[in-house]
């Protein structure tokens, strides 16, 4: 059997066994020599100096320390950084790419549970489940078996903001349902939208014509408060805003004002600020359904991230190209 290249975990120690349970760790160790007892939360700690000097593949995750020039100097054999989570922005520096080190992310694997969450809440929002549940809780009564006008998912118009990995998966998951889906994304052209099977519209038109709007754009300086007071005012009465991206994309104060009128409702898995302060009105407004950042990989879904890294490690060792490379040139347009 050929010698396996040296690898090292660089993440929060408590997360490693969750992302790499025994069966996933075994898959990873088929390709690399990696010690699960060595998990570096600080790559400048002398205890890791010897193994870091021999490391060819760094397996990163939540809590990975910053990979700056000094750290990379201590890892002269490093040729791949395989991230077992979504964004690498928190720790990756341009120096990684300058040195020709390839970078991979499990963002594709993490996109699936977010898209599944989004699909679920869109279908429930179409039935007005969230608002009517709160109404039942408050009134302690049920309207009975009568037909409820205005609800349902037959031809419901859904607008997707952002053709990110998650946005694309949401579009894919929505396809079997009797919904009318449109997309707004400044980096997608008509041909690209046609490949996704949806019409491309401007943001204002999407907001005006969509009964449910779901946000999947990246967090950048340009997207801060992408949905502000003016944009919320464009949404039709009874509209629902779904945000599983980042809280800063929505102007929280403007959203609270709209929710107080009862004109709109919102399903928020992310907030600004996050975590949500105890005195935030979003906790009590009947039109706000807030979950504590659950849409991304949780529980048994974490193993999917580890499996994605194990597959990337196999590809690196075999000489195949990465399945999910991170391109530095496009980093400013990704999450």
PDB file of N, CA, C and O in Angstrom, residues 183-259:
ATOM      1  N   UNK A 183     -36.057  34.341 -10.385  1.00  0.00           N
ATOM      2  CA  UNK A 183     -34.729  34.545  -9.807  1.00  0.00           C
ATOM      3  C   UNK A 183     -34.256  35.970 -10.047  1.00  0.00           C
ATOM      4  O   UNK A 183     -34.470  36.533 -11.119  1.00  0.00           O
ATOM      5  N   UNK A 184     -33.578  36.524  -9.040  1.00  0.00           N
ATOM      6  CA  UNK A 184     -32.873  37.800  -9.207  1.00  0.00           C
ATOM      7  C   UNK A 184     -31.440  37.613  -8.744  1.00  0.00           C
ATOM      8  O   UNK A 184     -31.194  37.169  -7.613  1.00  0.00           O
ATOM      9  N   UNK A 185     -30.489  37.913  -9.640  1.00  0.00           N
ATOM     10  CA  UNK A 185     -29.076  37.810  -9.310  1.00  0.00           C
ATOM     11  C   UNK A 185     -28.292  38.613 -10.345  1.00  0.00           C
ATOM     12  O   UNK A 185     -28.356  38.303 -11.537  1.00  0.00           O
ATOM     13  N   UNK A 186     -27.539  39.636  -9.917  1.00  0.00           N
ATOM     14  CA  UNK A 186     -26.818  40.484 -10.885  1.00  0.00           C
ATOM     15  C   UNK A 186     -25.692  39.767 -11.604  1.00  0.00           C
ATOM     16  O   UNK A 186     -25.178  40.274 -12.608  1.00  0.00           O
ATOM     17  N   UNK A 187     -25.290  38.596 -11.122  1.00  0.00           N
ATOM     18  CA  UNK A 187     -24.185  37.869 -11.741  1.00  0.00           C
ATOM     19  C   UNK A 187     -24.657  36.726 -12.641  1.00  0.00           C
ATOM     20  O   UNK A 187     -23.843  35.952 -13.133  1.00  0.00           O
ATOM     21  N   UNK A 188     -25.951  36.634 -12.847  1.00  0.00           N
ATOM     22  CA  UNK A 188     -26.525  35.593 -13.717  1.00  0.00           C
ATOM     23  C   UNK A 188     -27.167  36.268 -14.914  1.00  0.00           C
ATOM     24  O   UNK A 188     -27.863  37.273 -14.767  1.00  0.00           O
ATOM     25  N   UNK A 189     -26.926  35.725 -16.112  1.00  0.00           N
ATOM     26  CA  UNK A 189     -27.566  36.273 -17.307  1.00  0.00           C
ATOM     27  C   UNK A 189     -28.772  35.427 -17.689  1.00  0.00           C
ATOM     28  O   UNK A 189     -29.104  34.428 -17.024  1.00  0.00           O
ATOM     29  N   UNK A 190     -29.454  35.835 -18.754  1.00  0.00           N
ATOM     30  CA  UNK A 190     -30.679  35.142 -19.170  1.00  0.00           C
ATOM     31  C   UNK A 190     -30.408  33.672 -19.471  1.00  0.00           C
ATOM     32  O   UNK A 190     -31.203  32.793 -19.137  1.00  0.00           O
ATOM     33  N   UNK A 191     -29.264  33.414 -20.115  1.00  0.00           N
ATOM     34  CA  UNK A 191     -28.939  32.031 -20.468  1.00  0.00           C
ATOM     35  C   UNK A 191     -28.724  31.192 -19.207  1.00  0.00           C
ATOM     36  O   UNK A 191     -29.154  30.035 -19.129  1.00  0.00           O
ATOM     37  N   UNK A 192     -28.044  31.781 -18.220  1.00  0.00           N
ATOM     38  CA  UNK A 192     -27.805  31.063 -16.975  1.00  0.00           C
ATOM     39  C   UNK A 192     -29.097  30.761 -16.239  1.00  0.00           C
ATOM     40  O   UNK A 192     -29.271  29.673 -15.683  1.00  0.00           O
ATOM     41  N   UNK A 193     -30.014  31.725 -16.229  1.00  0.00           N
ATOM     42  CA  UNK A 193     -31.308  31.498 -15.585  1.00  0.00           C
ATOM     43  C   UNK A 193     -32.098  30.440 -16.340  1.00  0.00           C
ATOM     44  O   UNK A 193     -32.786  29.598 -15.732  1.00  0.00           O
ATOM     45  N   UNK A 194     -31.996  30.463 -17.675  1.00  0.00           N
ATOM     46  CA  UNK A 194     -32.710  29.466 -18.486  1.00  0.00           C
ATOM     47  C   UNK A 194     -32.216  28.063 -18.159  1.00  0.00           C
ATOM     48  O   UNK A 194     -33.009  27.108 -18.121  1.00  0.00           O
ATOM     49  N   UNK A 195     -30.918  27.921 -17.909  1.00  0.00           N
ATOM     50  CA  UNK A 195     -30.378  26.619 -17.526  1.00  0.00           C
ATOM     51  C   UNK A 195     -30.967  26.147 -16.201  1.00  0.00           C
ATOM     52  O   UNK A 195     -31.128  24.944 -15.980  1.00  0.00           O
ATOM     53  N   UNK A 196     -31.264  27.088 -15.336  1.00  0.00           N
ATOM     54  CA  UNK A 196     -31.889  26.743 -14.059  1.00  0.00           C
ATOM     55  C   UNK A 196     -33.391  26.548 -14.188  1.00  0.00           C
ATOM     56  O   UNK A 196     -34.040  26.090 -13.235  1.00  0.00           O
ATOM     57  N   UNK A 197     -33.941  26.912 -15.343  1.00  0.00           N
ATOM     58  CA  UNK A 197     -35.365  26.708 -15.592  1.00  0.00           C
ATOM     59  C   UNK A 197     -36.260  27.759 -14.983  1.00  0.00           C
ATOM     60  O   UNK A 197     -37.451  27.507 -14.745  1.00  0.00           O
ATOM     61  N   UNK A 198     -35.706  28.967 -14.739  1.00  0.00           N
ATOM     62  CA  UNK A 198     -36.505  30.035 -14.132  1.00  0.00           C
ATOM     63  C   UNK A 198     -36.264  31.334 -14.883  1.00  0.00           C
ATOM     64  O   UNK A 198     -35.194  31.546 -15.457  1.00  0.00           O
ATOM     65  N   UNK A 199     -37.232  32.251 -14.880  1.00  0.00           N
ATOM     66  CA  UNK A 199     -37.003  33.562 -15.493  1.00  0.00           C
ATOM     67  C   UNK A 199     -36.135  34.431 -14.599  1.00  0.00           C
ATOM     68  O   UNK A 199     -36.190  34.337 -13.376  1.00  0.00           O
ATOM     69  N   UNK A 200     -35.320  35.274 -15.244  1.00  0.00           N
ATOM     70  CA  UNK A 200     -34.478  36.227 -14.529  1.00  0.00           C
ATOM     71  C   UNK A 200     -35.169  37.577 -14.508  1.00  0.00           C
ATOM     72  O   UNK A 200     -35.576  38.089 -15.562  1.00  0.00           O
ATOM     73  N   UNK A 201     -35.309  38.158 -13.325  1.00  0.00           N
ATOM     74  CA  UNK A 201     -35.972  39.459 -13.192  1.00  0.00           C
ATOM     75  C   UNK A 201     -35.124  40.358 -12.299  1.00  0.00           C
ATOM     76  O   UNK A 201     -34.267  39.888 -11.542  1.00  0.00           O
ATOM     77  N   UNK A 202     -35.357  41.655 -12.376  1.00  0.00           N
ATOM     78  CA  UNK A 202     -34.698  42.590 -11.476  1.00  0.00           C
ATOM     79  C   UNK A 202     -35.224  42.419 -10.061  1.00  0.00           C
ATOM     80  O   UNK A 202     -36.320  41.895  -9.835  1.00  0.00           O
ATOM     81  N   UNK A 203     -34.438  42.892  -9.105  1.00  0.00           N
ATOM     82  CA  UNK A 203     -34.827  42.721  -7.705  1.00  0.00           C
ATOM     83  C   UNK A 203     -36.164  43.380  -7.408  1.00  0.00           C
ATOM     84  O   UNK A 203     -37.023  42.786  -6.745  1.00  0.00           O
ATOM     85  N   UNK A 204     -36.365  44.602  -7.883  1.00  0.00           N
ATOM     86  CA  UNK A 204     -37.625  45.290  -7.605  1.00  0.00           C
ATOM     87  C   UNK A 204     -38.812  44.521  -8.180  1.00  0.00           C
ATOM     88  O   UNK A 204     -39.859  44.383  -7.521  1.00  0.00           O
ATOM     89  N   UNK A 205     -38.670  44.037  -9.407  1.00  0.00           N
ATOM     90  CA  UNK A 205     -39.769  43.278 -10.014  1.00  0.00           C
ATOM     91  C   UNK A 205     -40.025  41.990  -9.257  1.00  0.00           C
ATOM     92  O   UNK A 205     -41.184  41.580  -9.081  1.00  0.00           O
ATOM     93  N   UNK A 206     -38.957  41.329  -8.805  1.00  0.00           N
ATOM     94  CA  UNK A 206     -39.152  40.100  -8.038  1.00  0.00           C
ATOM     95  C   UNK A 206     -39.926  40.387  -6.757  1.00  0.00           C
ATOM     96  O   UNK A 206     -40.856  39.653  -6.400  1.00  0.00           O
ATOM     97  N   UNK A 207     -39.563  41.471  -6.067  1.00  0.00           N
ATOM     98  CA  UNK A 207     -40.241  41.804  -4.814  1.00  0.00           C
ATOM     99  C   UNK A 207     -41.707  42.158  -5.056  1.00  0.00           C
ATOM    100  O   UNK A 207     -42.582  41.784  -4.269  1.00  0.00           O
ATOM    101  N   UNK A 208     -41.982  42.855  -6.144  1.00  0.00           N
ATOM    102  CA  UNK A 208     -43.367  43.245  -6.437  1.00  0.00           C
ATOM    103  C   UNK A 208     -44.249  42.059  -6.776  1.00  0.00           C
ATOM    104  O   UNK A 208     -45.439  42.068  -6.477  1.00  0.00           O
ATOM    105  N   UNK A 209     -43.678  41.062  -7.420  1.00  0.00           N
ATOM    106  CA  UNK A 209     -44.495  39.985  -7.990  1.00  0.00           C
ATOM    107  C   UNK A 209     -44.453  38.681  -7.207  1.00  0.00           C
ATOM    108  O   UNK A 209     -45.194  37.748  -7.542  1.00  0.00           O
ATOM    109  N   UNK A 210     -43.640  38.597  -6.159  1.00  0.00           N
ATOM    110  CA  UNK A 210     -43.502  37.342  -5.421  1.00  0.00           C
ATOM    111  C   UNK A 210     -44.267  37.397  -4.109  1.00  0.00           C
ATOM    112  O   UNK A 210     -44.125  38.343  -3.332  1.00  0.00           O
ATOM    113  N   UNK A 211     -45.027  36.359  -3.864  1.00  0.00           N
ATOM    114  CA  UNK A 211     -45.761  36.259  -2.593  1.00  0.00           C
ATOM    115  C   UNK A 211     -44.861  35.745  -1.476  1.00  0.00           C
ATOM    116  O   UNK A 211     -45.084  36.047  -0.302  1.00  0.00           O
ATOM    117  N   UNK A 212     -43.863  34.952  -1.859  1.00  0.00           N
ATOM    118  CA  UNK A 212     -42.851  34.479  -0.910  1.00  0.00           C
ATOM    119  C   UNK A 212     -41.487  34.804  -1.505  1.00  0.00           C
ATOM    120  O   UNK A 212     -41.203  34.462  -2.649  1.00  0.00           O
ATOM    121  N   UNK A 213     -40.650  35.479  -0.738  1.00  0.00           N
ATOM    122  CA  UNK A 213     -39.304  35.857  -1.177  1.00  0.00           C
ATOM    123  C   UNK A 213     -38.290  35.171  -0.271  1.00  0.00           C
ATOM    124  O   UNK A 213     -38.382  35.280   0.961  1.00  0.00           O
ATOM    125  N   UNK A 214     -37.346  34.463  -0.854  1.00  0.00           N
ATOM    126  CA  UNK A 214     -36.339  33.766  -0.068  1.00  0.00           C
ATOM    127  C   UNK A 214     -34.948  34.272  -0.452  1.00  0.00           C
ATOM    128  O   UNK A 214     -34.615  34.387  -1.635  1.00  0.00           O
ATOM    129  N   UNK A 215     -34.142  34.607   0.562  1.00  0.00           N
ATOM    130  CA  UNK A 215     -32.867  35.295   0.366  1.00  0.00           C
ATOM    131  C   UNK A 215     -31.708  34.307   0.445  1.00  0.00           C
ATOM    132  O   UNK A 215     -31.556  33.596   1.446  1.00  0.00           O
ATOM    133  N   UNK A 216     -30.875  34.305  -0.613  1.00  0.00           N
ATOM    134  CA  UNK A 216     -29.722  33.396  -0.660  1.00  0.00           C
ATOM    135  C   UNK A 216     -28.481  34.071  -1.235  1.00  0.00           C
ATOM    136  O   UNK A 216     -27.630  33.414  -1.831  1.00  0.00           O
ATOM    137  N   UNK A 217     -28.377  35.371  -1.054  1.00  0.00           N
ATOM    138  CA  UNK A 217     -27.205  36.114  -1.529  1.00  0.00           C
ATOM    139  C   UNK A 217     -26.101  36.041  -0.477  1.00  0.00           C
ATOM    140  O   UNK A 217     -26.357  35.801   0.707  1.00  0.00           O
ATOM    141  N   UNK A 218     -24.833  36.252  -0.878  1.00  0.00           N
ATOM    142  CA  UNK A 218     -23.730  36.239   0.091  1.00  0.00           C
ATOM    143  C   UNK A 218     -23.701  37.513   0.918  1.00  0.00           C
ATOM    144  O   UNK A 218     -24.287  38.544   0.540  1.00  0.00           O
ATOM    145  N   UNK A 219     -23.012  37.465   2.035  1.00  0.00           N
ATOM    146  CA  UNK A 219     -22.827  38.647   2.876  1.00  0.00           C
ATOM    147  C   UNK A 219     -21.576  39.386   2.412  1.00  0.00           C
ATOM    148  O   UNK A 219     -20.463  38.899   2.564  1.00  0.00           O
ATOM    149  N   UNK A 220     -21.769  40.541   1.816  1.00  0.00           N
ATOM    150  CA  UNK A 220     -20.681  41.398   1.363  1.00  0.00           C
ATOM    151  C   UNK A 220     -21.049  42.837   1.721  1.00  0.00           C
ATOM    152  O   UNK A 220     -22.205  43.119   2.068  1.00  0.00           O
ATOM    153  N   UNK A 221     -20.108  43.770   1.626  1.00  0.00           N
ATOM    154  CA  UNK A 221     -20.475  45.175   1.876  1.00  0.00           C
ATOM    155  C   UNK A 221     -21.593  45.650   0.954  1.00  0.00           C
ATOM    156  O   UNK A 221     -22.426  46.477   1.349  1.00  0.00           O
ATOM    157  N   UNK A 222     -21.639  45.119  -0.260  1.00  0.00           N
ATOM    158  CA  UNK A 222     -22.653  45.538  -1.232  1.00  0.00           C
ATOM    159  C   UNK A 222     -24.043  44.989  -0.895  1.00  0.00           C
ATOM    160  O   UNK A 222     -25.054  45.559  -1.307  1.00  0.00           O
ATOM    161  N   UNK A 223     -24.109  43.861  -0.176  1.00  0.00           N
ATOM    162  CA  UNK A 223     -25.418  43.263   0.103  1.00  0.00           C
ATOM    163  C   UNK A 223     -25.948  43.621   1.489  1.00  0.00           C
ATOM    164  O   UNK A 223     -27.033  43.152   1.865  1.00  0.00           O
ATOM    165  N   UNK A 224     -25.226  44.426   2.237  1.00  0.00           N
ATOM    166  CA  UNK A 224     -25.754  44.834   3.543  1.00  0.00           C
ATOM    167  C   UNK A 224     -27.061  45.597   3.336  1.00  0.00           C
ATOM    168  O   UNK A 224     -27.145  46.532   2.550  1.00  0.00           O
ATOM    169  N   UNK A 225     -28.110  45.182   4.055  1.00  0.00           N
ATOM    170  CA  UNK A 225     -29.441  45.771   3.941  1.00  0.00           C
ATOM    171  C   UNK A 225     -29.926  45.749   2.485  1.00  0.00           C
ATOM    172  O   UNK A 225     -30.565  46.701   2.022  1.00  0.00           O
ATOM    173  N   UNK A 226     -29.613  44.671   1.802  1.00  0.00           N
ATOM    174  CA  UNK A 226     -30.138  44.473   0.453  1.00  0.00           C
ATOM    175  C   UNK A 226     -31.656  44.583   0.461  1.00  0.00           C
ATOM    176  O   UNK A 226     -32.268  45.121  -0.474  1.00  0.00           O
ATOM    177  N   UNK A 227     -32.250  44.091   1.521  1.00  0.00           N
ATOM    178  CA  UNK A 227     -33.698  44.225   1.718  1.00  0.00           C
ATOM    179  C   UNK A 227     -33.914  45.245   2.822  1.00  0.00           C
ATOM    180  O   UNK A 227     -33.790  44.942   4.018  1.00  0.00           O
ATOM    181  N   UNK A 228     -34.192  46.454   2.414  1.00  0.00           N
ATOM    182  CA  UNK A 228     -34.412  47.546   3.360  1.00  0.00           C
ATOM    183  C   UNK A 228     -35.853  48.021   3.335  1.00  0.00           C
ATOM    184  O   UNK A 228     -36.747  47.355   2.815  1.00  0.00           O
ATOM    185  N   UNK A 229     -36.065  49.210   3.859  1.00  0.00           N
ATOM    186  CA  UNK A 229     -37.429  49.733   3.978  1.00  0.00           C
ATOM    187  C   UNK A 229     -38.097  49.872   2.603  1.00  0.00           C
ATOM    188  O   UNK A 229     -39.266  49.509   2.432  1.00  0.00           O
ATOM    189  N   UNK A 230     -37.358  50.401   1.628  1.00  0.00           N
ATOM    190  CA  UNK A 230     -37.934  50.571   0.288  1.00  0.00           C
ATOM    191  C   UNK A 230     -38.284  49.229  -0.340  1.00  0.00           C
ATOM    192  O   UNK A 230     -39.361  49.063  -0.931  1.00  0.00           O
ATOM    193  N   UNK A 231     -37.397  48.265  -0.182  1.00  0.00           N
ATOM    194  CA  UNK A 231     -37.621  46.950  -0.796  1.00  0.00           C
ATOM    195  C   UNK A 231     -38.791  46.224  -0.137  1.00  0.00           C
ATOM    196  O   UNK A 231     -39.607  45.597  -0.817  1.00  0.00           O
ATOM    197  N   UNK A 232     -38.881  46.304   1.181  1.00  0.00           N
ATOM    198  CA  UNK A 232     -39.986  45.651   1.881  1.00  0.00           C
ATOM    199  C   UNK A 232     -41.324  46.256   1.463  1.00  0.00           C
ATOM    200  O   UNK A 232     -42.331  45.548   1.338  1.00  0.00           O
ATOM    201  N   UNK A 233     -41.333  47.566   1.229  1.00  0.00           N
ATOM    202  CA  UNK A 233     -42.567  48.229   0.811  1.00  0.00           C
ATOM    203  C   UNK A 233     -43.047  47.748  -0.545  1.00  0.00           C
ATOM    204  O   UNK A 233     -44.243  47.857  -0.865  1.00  0.00           O
ATOM    205  N   UNK A 234     -42.128  47.213  -1.365  1.00  0.00           N
ATOM    206  CA  UNK A 234     -42.515  46.710  -2.680  1.00  0.00           C
ATOM    207  C   UNK A 234     -43.256  45.381  -2.603  1.00  0.00           C
ATOM    208  O   UNK A 234     -43.998  45.027  -3.526  1.00  0.00           O
ATOM    209  N   UNK A 235     -43.063  44.640  -1.522  1.00  0.00           N
ATOM    210  CA  UNK A 235     -43.687  43.329  -1.419  1.00  0.00           C
ATOM    211  C   UNK A 235     -45.196  43.460  -1.273  1.00  0.00           C
ATOM    212  O   UNK A 235     -45.696  44.384  -0.626  1.00  0.00           O
ATOM    213  N   UNK A 236     -45.940  42.542  -1.885  1.00  0.00           N
ATOM    214  CA  UNK A 236     -47.404  42.630  -1.812  1.00  0.00           C
ATOM    215  C   UNK A 236     -47.928  42.332  -0.406  1.00  0.00           C
ATOM    216  O   UNK A 236     -47.266  41.658   0.384  1.00  0.00           O
ATOM    217  N   UNK A 237     -49.096  42.858  -0.097  1.00  0.00           N
ATOM    218  CA  UNK A 237     -49.732  42.557   1.185  1.00  0.00           C
ATOM    219  C   UNK A 237     -49.846  41.044   1.358  1.00  0.00           C
ATOM    220  O   UNK A 237     -50.204  40.322   0.422  1.00  0.00           O
ATOM    221  N   UNK A 238     -49.534  40.579   2.558  1.00  0.00           N
ATOM    222  CA  UNK A 238     -49.574  39.146   2.825  1.00  0.00           C
ATOM    223  C   UNK A 238     -48.303  38.423   2.438  1.00  0.00           C
ATOM    224  O   UNK A 238     -48.209  37.200   2.602  1.00  0.00           O
ATOM    225  N   UNK A 239     -47.312  39.162   1.927  1.00  0.00           N
ATOM    226  CA  UNK A 239     -46.061  38.547   1.497  1.00  0.00           C
ATOM    227  C   UNK A 239     -45.269  37.987   2.669  1.00  0.00           C
ATOM    228  O   UNK A 239     -45.425  38.406   3.816  1.00  0.00           O
ATOM    229  N   UNK A 240     -44.413  37.012   2.338  1.00  0.00           N
ATOM    230  CA  UNK A 240     -43.583  36.356   3.350  1.00  0.00           C
ATOM    231  C   UNK A 240     -42.122  36.477   2.930  1.00  0.00           C
ATOM    232  O   UNK A 240     -41.771  36.151   1.794  1.00  0.00           O
ATOM    233  N   UNK A 241     -41.274  36.929   3.845  1.00  0.00           N
ATOM    234  CA  UNK A 241     -39.839  37.000   3.610  1.00  0.00           C
ATOM    235  C   UNK A 241     -39.165  35.864   4.361  1.00  0.00           C
ATOM    236  O   UNK A 241     -39.371  35.697   5.564  1.00  0.00           O
ATOM    237  N   UNK A 242     -38.347  35.084   3.652  1.00  0.00           N
ATOM    238  CA  UNK A 242     -37.595  33.984   4.264  1.00  0.00           C
ATOM    239  C   UNK A 242     -36.112  34.332   4.163  1.00  0.00           C
ATOM    240  O   UNK A 242     -35.615  34.629   3.079  1.00  0.00           O
ATOM    241  N   UNK A 243     -35.404  34.295   5.283  1.00  0.00           N
ATOM    242  CA  UNK A 243     -33.961  34.580   5.258  1.00  0.00           C
ATOM    243  C   UNK A 243     -33.201  33.466   5.956  1.00  0.00           C
ATOM    244  O   UNK A 243     -33.303  33.283   7.174  1.00  0.00           O
ATOM    245  N   UNK A 244     -32.441  32.705   5.162  1.00  0.00           N
ATOM    246  CA  UNK A 244     -31.539  31.693   5.709  1.00  0.00           C
ATOM    247  C   UNK A 244     -30.092  32.026   5.331  1.00  0.00           C
ATOM    248  O   UNK A 244     -29.209  31.180   5.489  1.00  0.00           O
ATOM    249  N   UNK A 245     -29.857  33.222   4.841  1.00  0.00           N
ATOM    250  CA  UNK A 245     -28.519  33.612   4.369  1.00  0.00           C
ATOM    251  C   UNK A 245     -27.726  34.220   5.526  1.00  0.00           C
ATOM    252  O   UNK A 245     -27.087  33.496   6.283  1.00  0.00           O
ATOM    253  N   UNK A 246     -27.763  35.518   5.653  1.00  0.00           N
ATOM    254  CA  UNK A 246     -27.134  36.225   6.767  1.00  0.00           C
ATOM    255  C   UNK A 246     -28.068  37.336   7.203  1.00  0.00           C
ATOM    256  O   UNK A 246     -28.732  37.983   6.371  1.00  0.00           O
ATOM    257  N   UNK A 247     -28.091  37.599   8.512  1.00  0.00           N
ATOM    258  CA  UNK A 247     -29.015  38.590   9.043  1.00  0.00           C
ATOM    259  C   UNK A 247     -28.813  39.975   8.489  1.00  0.00           C
ATOM    260  O   UNK A 247     -29.767  40.742   8.326  1.00  0.00           O
ATOM    261  N   UNK A 248     -27.561  40.337   8.174  1.00  0.00           N
ATOM    262  CA  UNK A 248     -27.261  41.697   7.733  1.00  0.00           C
ATOM    263  C   UNK A 248     -27.862  42.024   6.375  1.00  0.00           C
ATOM    264  O   UNK A 248     -27.911  43.194   5.992  1.00  0.00           O
ATOM    265  N   UNK A 249     -28.303  41.032   5.625  1.00  0.00           N
ATOM    266  CA  UNK A 249     -28.896  41.293   4.315  1.00  0.00           C
ATOM    267  C   UNK A 249     -30.261  41.966   4.438  1.00  0.00           C
ATOM    268  O   UNK A 249     -30.763  42.551   3.475  1.00  0.00           O
ATOM    269  N   UNK A 250     -30.854  41.893   5.609  1.00  0.00           N
ATOM    270  CA  UNK A 250     -32.168  42.490   5.849  1.00  0.00           C
ATOM    271  C   UNK A 250     -32.033  43.570   6.921  1.00  0.00           C
ATOM    272  O   UNK A 250     -31.395  43.354   7.962  1.00  0.00           O
ATOM    273  N   UNK A 251     -32.619  44.718   6.676  1.00  0.00           N
ATOM    274  CA  UNK A 251     -32.655  45.806   7.650  1.00  0.00           C
ATOM    275  C   UNK A 251     -33.652  45.416   8.745  1.00  0.00           C
ATOM    276  O   UNK A 251     -34.865  45.457   8.538  1.00  0.00           O
ATOM    277  N   UNK A 252     -33.134  45.018   9.891  1.00  0.00           N
ATOM    278  CA  UNK A 252     -33.991  44.491  10.954  1.00  0.00           C
ATOM    279  C   UNK A 252     -35.014  45.518  11.420  1.00  0.00           C
ATOM    280  O   UNK A 252     -36.198  45.190  11.616  1.00  0.00           O
ATOM    281  N   UNK A 253     -34.598  46.750  11.601  1.00  0.00           N
ATOM    282  CA  UNK A 253     -35.524  47.787  12.085  1.00  0.00           C
ATOM    283  C   UNK A 253     -36.668  47.985  11.093  1.00  0.00           C
ATOM    284  O   UNK A 253     -37.844  48.079  11.493  1.00  0.00           O
ATOM    285  N   UNK A 254     -36.344  48.024   9.812  1.00  0.00           N
ATOM    286  CA  UNK A 254     -37.387  48.193   8.795  1.00  0.00           C
ATOM    287  C   UNK A 254     -38.318  46.986   8.771  1.00  0.00           C
ATOM    288  O   UNK A 254     -39.542  47.131   8.620  1.00  0.00           O
ATOM    289  N   UNK A 255     -37.756  45.801   8.923  1.00  0.00           N
ATOM    290  CA  UNK A 255     -38.589  44.592   8.917  1.00  0.00           C
ATOM    291  C   UNK A 255     -39.525  44.574  10.119  1.00  0.00           C
ATOM    292  O   UNK A 255     -40.715  44.248   9.990  1.00  0.00           O
ATOM    293  N   UNK A 256     -39.009  44.935  11.284  1.00  0.00           N
ATOM    294  CA  UNK A 256     -39.857  44.974  12.480  1.00  0.00           C
ATOM    295  C   UNK A 256     -41.026  45.931  12.278  1.00  0.00           C
ATOM    296  O   UNK A 256     -42.181  45.629  12.636  1.00  0.00           O
ATOM    297  N   UNK A 257     -40.758  47.082  11.686  1.00  0.00           N
ATOM    298  CA  UNK A 257     -41.833  48.049  11.442  1.00  0.00           C
ATOM    299  C   UNK A 257     -42.905  47.464  10.528  1.00  0.00           C
ATOM    300  O   UNK A 257     -44.109  47.659  10.751  1.00  0.00           O
ATOM    301  N   UNK A 258     -42.485  46.753   9.488  1.00  0.00           N
ATOM    302  CA  UNK A 258     -43.454  46.127   8.578  1.00  0.00           C
ATOM    303  C   UNK A 258     -44.231  45.019   9.281  1.00  0.00           C
ATOM    304  O   UNK A 258     -45.451  44.898   9.125  1.00  0.00           O
ATOM    305  N   UNK A 259     -43.555  44.222  10.075  1.00  0.00           N
ATOM    306  CA  UNK A 259     -44.237  43.131  10.773  1.00  0.00           C
ATOM    307  C   UNK A 259     -45.243  43.657  11.784  1.00  0.00           C
ATOM    308  O   UNK A 259     -46.289  43.041  12.004  1.00  0.00           O
TER     309      UNK A 259
END
